[in-house]
Amino acid sequence: FVKLAAMRVHVVKINGDRVVTIDAEPSQTVHEAMQQVHLHLDRSAIVKCDLLLGTAVLCGDTKLGDAGLCDDSLLTAVTWPAKLIATTSADGSAKLWDATSGESLQTLRGHGDYVRSASFSPDGTQVVTASDDRTAIVWDTASGRGARMLQGHGDCLRSVAFAPDGLHVLTASLDRTARLWHVASGSCVRTFIGHGSFVRSAAFSPDGSKIVTASRDRSAKIWDVASGECIRTLSSHGKSIHSAAFSPDGLLVIMAIDDGSAKVLDIASGQCMQTLKGHEDAVCSAAFSPDGSYITTASDDCTAKVWDAALGWCLQTLRGHSDHLRSAAFSPDSTQIITTSRDGTAKIWDRACGTCVQTLLGHDGSVLSAAFSPSCAA
């Protein structure tokens, strides 16, 4: 047996900038070399990486010697931000997942109770979580470390959302209020007061100038962010509202209703434009697709549905969870939906054909919400 000599391998970025020079054995695999390279890549985001020899992409299980590398070989590292999913759970944690492989990348621990909701910053470098412990925490996605805790609510938080500007966060609480926070300072800059019962969700309009809140008091309210004034109250006509969200053009709001329906309302007039019926139990979540063509609803009847947003027709019923669903959300390109359930799983579905393409396993309790990282970070 003759041991092959160690070799120096130079790694550069696609623009020619040096990344690192590693000392490697010909018997090492490309995957092992990649682990060394990852230590020297940009740590401000979770990135995926391929190594190229010339124009050929090297397979991870290939040995460096078999790939044709020798002393002073030059490899090119091609990187791109990973497409992420955040999930939250009754086990008191949140997790970050690789949306393509389903691999668990980070477990975010720091809350003292159920983690109810998560939202990514527009650039995908941060994620904020909201908990029954009355706090929200802003986390660094690359390191998994908590960067800022937002405290001030008088009761459990139910939802959280990053503002389109990436500088502010919106929270909804059982203390009957929603609050706007400045991320960098952690200070509350505005409190939205007016609901007569629990505020279950709060969401920004696409341009960030308005928010919509949903309450157990059977109303949703539209607020002006700059002034904090309520500019319209939308009625569910007698039923509790679990969530409310804007359409991509900011002209409509969809509400998830306790009676098993979802209602689409015109913000300007307050009129109900469409009622989506088909679930056999309460609808806990409803959202438009980013392209505005579809709506997804999640229900206590253990199913989610996909609807034609213009016609109100049910296109798909997503079956596979064994317990009540907690949420449903679209991917940035509108081609996938992620659902969460009290069965302890999150599932990724193909929107067009309604098939489950991935099940995320790892939480020790109900999975309460999930969100995809934004398109600019995908």
Coordinates of C-alpha atoms in Angstrom, one line a residue:
F1 CA 0.0 0.0 0.0
V2 CA 1.4 3.3 -1.1
K3 CA 0.0 6.4 0.6
L4 CA -0.7 9.2 -1.9
A5 CA 0.9 12.5 -1.2
A6 CA -1.0 15.4 0.3
M7 CA -1.9 18.2 -2.1
R8 CA -2.7 21.9 -1.9
V9 CA -6.1 22.8 -3.4
H10 CA -6.9 26.4 -4.1
V11 CA -10.6 27.4 -4.0
V12 CA -11.8 30.7 -5.5
K13 CA -15.2 32.3 -6.0
I14 CA -16.8 32.5 -9.5
N15 CA -15.4 36.1 -9.7
G16 CA -11.9 34.9 -9.1
D17 CA -11.6 36.1 -5.4
R18 CA -9.7 33.7 -3.2
V19 CA -11.7 31.7 -0.7
V20 CA -9.2 29.4 0.9
T21 CA -6.3 27.0 0.1
I22 CA -6.8 23.6 1.8
D23 CA -4.4 20.8 2.4
A24 CA -6.1 17.6 1.3
E25 CA -5.5 13.9 0.7
P26 CA -6.4 12.4 -2.7
S27 CA -8.6 9.9 -0.7
Q28 CA -10.7 12.7 0.8
T29 CA -14.2 13.1 -0.7
V30 CA -15.5 16.2 -2.3
H31 CA -18.0 16.5 0.6
E32 CA -15.2 16.5 3.1
A33 CA -13.4 19.2 1.2
M34 CA -16.7 21.1 1.1
Q35 CA -16.9 21.1 4.8
Q36 CA -13.5 22.9 5.0
V37 CA -14.6 25.4 2.3
H38 CA -17.9 26.2 4.2
L39 CA -15.8 27.5 7.2
H40 CA -14.5 30.3 5.0
L41 CA -17.7 31.3 3.2
D42 CA -19.9 34.3 4.1
R43 CA -21.4 33.5 7.5
S44 CA -24.2 36.1 7.3
A45 CA -26.5 33.7 5.6
I46 CA -27.0 29.9 5.2
V47 CA -25.7 29.1 1.8
K48 CA -25.6 26.1 -0.5
C49 CA -22.3 25.4 -2.4
D50 CA -21.0 23.4 -5.4
L51 CA -17.4 22.9 -6.2
L52 CA -16.4 23.0 -9.9
L53 CA -13.2 21.7 -11.5
G54 CA -13.2 23.6 -14.7
T55 CA -16.9 23.6 -15.7
A56 CA -17.6 20.2 -14.2
V57 CA -19.6 20.0 -10.9
L58 CA -18.0 17.6 -8.5
C59 CA -20.2 15.0 -6.9
G60 CA -20.0 14.9 -3.1
D61 CA -19.0 11.2 -2.7
T62 CA -16.2 11.4 -5.3
K63 CA -12.7 11.1 -4.0
L64 CA -10.5 14.1 -4.9
G65 CA -7.9 12.0 -6.6
D66 CA -10.5 10.2 -8.7
A67 CA -11.9 13.5 -9.8
G68 CA -8.5 14.4 -11.3
L69 CA -7.2 16.8 -8.6
C70 CA -3.5 17.1 -8.0
D71 CA -1.2 19.5 -6.2
D72 CA -2.1 23.2 -6.9
S73 CA -5.4 22.3 -8.5
L74 CA -7.9 25.1 -8.7
L75 CA -11.6 24.7 -7.7
T76 CA -14.4 27.2 -8.1
A77 CA -17.0 27.6 -5.3
V78 CA -20.4 28.5 -6.6
T79 CA -22.7 29.6 -3.8
W80 CA -26.3 30.7 -3.4
P81 CA -28.6 31.4 -0.4
A82 CA -30.4 28.3 0.8
K83 CA -34.2 28.2 0.5
L84 CA -35.4 28.0 4.1
I85 CA -38.5 27.1 6.0
A86 CA -39.2 28.1 9.6
T87 CA -41.5 26.1 11.8
T88 CA -42.8 26.8 15.3
S89 CA -44.0 24.3 17.8
A90 CA -45.7 23.6 21.1
D91 CA -42.4 22.0 22.2
G92 CA -41.1 25.6 22.8
S93 CA -38.8 25.7 19.9
A94 CA -38.6 26.9 16.3
K95 CA -36.6 25.1 13.5
L96 CA -35.0 26.2 10.3
W97 CA -35.1 23.6 7.5
D98 CA -33.6 23.3 4.0
A99 CA -36.8 23.6 1.9
T100 CA -35.3 21.4 -0.9
S101 CA -33.9 18.5 1.1
G102 CA -36.0 18.7 4.2
E103 CA -32.9 18.7 6.4
S104 CA -33.1 20.4 9.8
L105 CA -30.5 23.1 9.8
Q106 CA -31.1 25.0 13.1
T107 CA -33.1 24.6 16.3
L108 CA -33.9 27.9 17.9
R109 CA -34.3 27.7 21.6
G110 CA -34.9 30.6 24.0
H111 CA -38.7 30.9 24.5
G112 CA -40.3 29.6 27.7
D113 CA -43.6 28.4 26.2
Y114 CA -45.3 27.5 23.0
V115 CA -43.8 29.2 19.9
R116 CA -46.8 30.3 17.8
S117 CA -45.6 32.1 14.8
A118 CA -42.5 32.9 12.7
S119 CA -41.6 35.4 9.9
F120 CA -38.5 35.9 7.9
S121 CA -37.0 39.3 7.2
P122 CA -37.2 40.4 3.6
D123 CA -33.5 39.5 3.0
G124 CA -33.8 36.2 4.8
T125 CA -30.9 36.9 7.2
Q126 CA -33.3 37.1 10.2
V127 CA -36.4 35.3 11.5
V128 CA -38.6 36.5 14.2
T129 CA -40.7 34.2 16.5
A130 CA -43.7 34.9 18.8
S131 CA -44.5 32.9 21.9
D132 CA -47.0 32.3 24.7
D133 CA -44.2 33.5 27.0
R134 CA -45.3 37.1 25.9
T135 CA -42.1 37.8 23.9
A136 CA -40.9 37.8 20.4
I137 CA -37.3 37.0 19.5
V138 CA -35.4 38.1 16.4
W139 CA -32.9 35.4 15.4
D140 CA -29.9 35.3 13.1
T141 CA -30.6 32.6 10.5
A142 CA -27.0 31.7 9.8
S143 CA -25.9 31.2 13.4
G144 CA -29.2 30.4 15.1
R145 CA -28.5 32.9 17.8
G146 CA -31.1 35.3 19.3
A147 CA -30.2 38.8 18.4
R148 CA -33.1 40.8 20.1
M149 CA -36.0 40.1 22.4
L150 CA -39.2 42.2 22.1
Q151 CA -41.0 42.5 25.4
G152 CA -44.0 44.5 26.5
H153 CA -47.2 42.6 25.8
G154 CA -49.4 41.7 28.7
D155 CA -50.5 38.3 27.5
C156 CA -49.5 35.5 25.1
L157 CA -48.5 36.4 21.6
R158 CA -50.3 34.7 18.7
S159 CA -48.6 36.0 15.5
V160 CA -45.6 37.9 14.3
A161 CA -44.6 39.5 11.0
F162 CA -41.6 41.3 9.6
A163 CA -42.4 44.6 7.9
P164 CA -41.6 44.9 4.1
D165 CA -38.9 47.5 5.1
G166 CA -37.1 44.9 7.3
L167 CA -36.8 47.4 10.1
H168 CA -40.0 46.7 12.0
V169 CA -41.9 43.8 13.4
L170 CA -45.6 43.5 14.1
T171 CA -47.0 41.3 16.9
A172 CA -50.6 40.2 17.9
S173 CA -51.5 39.3 21.4
L174 CA -54.2 37.9 23.7
D175 CA -53.9 41.3 25.5
R176 CA -56.3 42.6 22.8
T177 CA -53.6 44.7 21.1
A178 CA -51.1 44.6 18.2
R179 CA -47.7 46.3 18.6
L180 CA -45.2 47.7 16.1
W181 CA -41.5 47.3 17.1
H182 CA -38.3 48.7 15.9
V183 CA -36.0 45.7 15.4
A184 CA -32.6 47.4 16.0
S185 CA -33.6 49.1 19.3
G186 CA -36.2 46.6 20.5
S187 CA -38.5 49.4 21.3
C188 CA -42.3 49.5 20.8
V189 CA -43.1 52.4 18.5
R190 CA -46.9 52.0 18.3
T191 CA -49.7 50.1 20.0
F192 CA -52.9 49.4 18.1
I193 CA -55.8 49.4 20.5
G194 CA -59.5 48.9 19.6
H195 CA -60.4 45.2 19.7
G196 CA -62.8 43.9 22.3
S197 CA -61.1 40.5 22.6
F198 CA -58.0 38.5 21.8
V199 CA -56.1 39.6 18.7
R200 CA -55.2 36.4 16.9
S201 CA -53.2 37.7 14.0
A202 CA -51.7 40.8 12.5
A203 CA -50.2 41.3 9.0
F204 CA -48.8 44.1 6.9
S205 CA -50.1 45.2 3.6
P206 CA -47.6 44.6 0.7
D207 CA -46.4 48.3 0.8
G208 CA -46.2 48.3 4.6
S209 CA -48.5 51.3 5.0
K210 CA -51.4 49.4 6.6
I211 CA -51.9 46.4 8.8
V212 CA -54.9 44.1 9.3
T213 CA -55.7 42.5 12.7
A214 CA -58.1 39.6 13.3
S215 CA -59.8 39.1 16.6
R216 CA -62.1 36.8 18.6
D217 CA -64.4 39.8 18.8
R218 CA -65.7 38.8 15.4
S219 CA -64.0 41.7 13.5
A220 CA -60.9 42.4 11.5
K221 CA -59.5 46.0 11.5
I222 CA -57.5 47.9 9.0
W223 CA -55.0 50.3 10.6
D224 CA -52.8 53.1 9.2
V225 CA -49.3 52.3 10.3
A226 CA -48.1 55.9 10.4
S227 CA -50.9 57.3 12.5
G228 CA -52.0 54.2 14.4
E229 CA -55.6 55.0 13.5
C230 CA -58.2 52.3 12.6
I231 CA -59.5 53.2 9.1
R232 CA -62.0 50.4 8.6
T233 CA -63.6 47.6 10.6
L234 CA -64.6 44.4 8.7
S235 CA -67.3 42.2 10.1
S236 CA -67.4 38.4 10.0
H237 CA -71.2 38.6 10.6
G238 CA -71.2 36.8 14.0
K239 CA -68.3 34.4 13.9
S240 CA -64.9 34.5 15.5
I241 CA -62.0 35.2 13.1
H242 CA -58.8 33.2 13.4
S243 CA -56.6 35.1 10.9
A244 CA -56.6 37.8 8.3
A245 CA -54.2 38.7 5.4
F246 CA -54.0 41.1 2.5
S247 CA -54.0 40.2 -1.2
P248 CA -50.8 40.9 -3.1
D249 CA -52.3 44.1 -4.6
G250 CA -53.3 45.3 -1.1
L251 CA -57.0 45.8 -2.2
L252 CA -58.5 42.7 -0.5
V253 CA -58.4 40.9 2.8
I254 CA -59.1 37.3 3.4
M255 CA -60.4 36.1 6.8
A256 CA -60.3 32.6 8.2
I257 CA -63.6 32.1 10.0
D258 CA -64.7 29.8 12.9
D259 CA -67.8 28.6 10.9
G260 CA -65.6 26.6 8.4
S261 CA -65.5 29.3 5.7
A262 CA -63.1 32.0 4.5
K263 CA -64.3 35.4 3.3
V264 CA -62.7 37.8 0.9
L265 CA -63.6 41.4 1.5
D266 CA -62.9 44.6 -0.4
I267 CA -61.0 47.0 1.9
A268 CA -62.4 50.2 0.3
S269 CA -66.1 49.3 0.6
G270 CA -65.9 46.6 3.3
Q271 CA -68.2 44.4 1.2
C272 CA -67.8 40.6 1.1
M273 CA -66.7 39.7 -2.4
Q274 CA -66.5 35.9 -2.0
T275 CA -67.2 33.2 0.6
L276 CA -65.2 30.0 0.3
K277 CA -67.1 27.1 1.7
G278 CA -66.1 23.4 1.8
H279 CA -64.4 22.7 5.0
E280 CA -66.2 20.7 7.7
D281 CA -64.8 22.5 10.7
A282 CA -63.3 25.8 11.7
V283 CA -60.8 27.5 9.2
C284 CA -57.8 28.5 11.2
S285 CA -55.6 30.0 8.5
A286 CA -56.2 31.6 5.0
A287 CA -53.8 33.3 2.7
F288 CA -53.4 34.5 -0.9
S289 CA -50.6 33.1 -3.1
P290 CA -47.9 35.7 -3.9
D291 CA -49.0 35.8 -7.5
G292 CA -52.6 36.5 -6.4
S293 CA -54.0 33.6 -8.4
Y294 CA -54.8 31.2 -5.5
I295 CA -55.9 31.0 -1.9
T296 CA -55.0 28.3 0.6
T297 CA -57.0 27.5 3.7
A298 CA -56.2 25.2 6.7
S299 CA -58.9 23.7 8.9
D300 CA -59.6 21.7 12.0
D301 CA -61.1 19.1 9.7
C302 CA -57.5 17.9 9.1
T303 CA -57.3 19.2 5.5
A304 CA -56.1 22.2 3.6
K305 CA -57.6 23.4 0.4
V306 CA -56.4 25.3 -2.7
W307 CA -58.9 27.7 -4.3
D308 CA -59.0 29.7 -7.5
A309 CA -58.8 33.3 -6.2
A310 CA -60.9 34.8 -9.0
L311 CA -63.6 32.2 -9.2
G312 CA -63.8 30.8 -5.7
W313 CA -63.6 27.2 -6.9
C314 CA -61.9 24.6 -4.8
L315 CA -59.0 23.2 -7.0
Q316 CA -57.4 20.7 -4.5
T317 CA -58.0 19.2 -1.1
L318 CA -54.7 18.4 0.7
R319 CA -55.2 15.2 2.8
G320 CA -52.5 13.5 4.8
H321 CA -52.4 15.0 8.3
S322 CA -53.9 13.0 11.1
D323 CA -54.9 15.8 13.3
H324 CA -56.2 19.4 13.2
L325 CA -54.2 21.8 10.9
R326 CA -52.8 25.0 12.4
S327 CA -51.6 26.9 9.3
A328 CA -51.0 26.9 5.6
A329 CA -48.7 29.2 3.6
F330 CA -47.5 29.5 0.0
S331 CA -43.9 29.4 -1.2
P332 CA -42.6 32.6 -2.8
D333 CA -43.1 31.3 -6.4
S334 CA -46.7 30.1 -5.5
T335 CA -45.9 26.5 -6.6
Q336 CA -45.8 24.9 -3.1
I337 CA -47.8 25.1 0.1
I338 CA -46.6 24.2 3.6
T339 CA -49.1 23.0 6.2
T340 CA -48.7 22.4 9.9
S341 CA -50.6 20.2 12.2
R342 CA -51.2 19.1 15.8
D343 CA -49.9 15.7 14.5
G344 CA -46.4 17.1 15.0
T345 CA -45.5 17.4 11.4
A346 CA -45.2 20.0 8.6
K347 CA -45.9 18.9 5.1
I348 CA -44.9 20.5 1.8
W349 CA -47.3 20.1 -1.1
D350 CA -47.3 20.6 -4.8
R351 CA -49.9 23.2 -5.4
A352 CA -50.9 22.1 -8.9
C353 CA -51.4 18.4 -8.3
G354 CA -52.1 18.4 -4.5
T355 CA -49.5 15.7 -3.7
C356 CA -47.3 15.8 -0.6
V357 CA -43.6 16.1 -1.7
Q358 CA -42.0 16.3 1.8
T359 CA -42.8 15.7 5.4
L360 CA -40.8 17.6 8.0
L361 CA -40.2 15.5 11.2
G362 CA -38.4 16.7 14.3
H363 CA -40.6 18.6 16.6
D364 CA -41.8 17.0 19.9
G365 CA -45.2 18.7 19.9
S366 CA -47.8 20.2 17.7
V367 CA -46.4 22.2 14.8
L368 CA -48.2 25.6 15.0
S369 CA -47.0 27.6 12.0
A370 CA -44.5 27.5 9.1
A371 CA -43.1 30.1 6.7
F372 CA -40.9 30.0 3.6
S373 CA -38.0 32.4 3.3
P374 CA -38.6 35.2 0.8
S375 CA -37.9 34.9 -2.9
C376 CA -34.9 37.3 -2.6
A377 CA -33.3 34.8 -0.2
A378 CA -34.4 31.6 -2.0

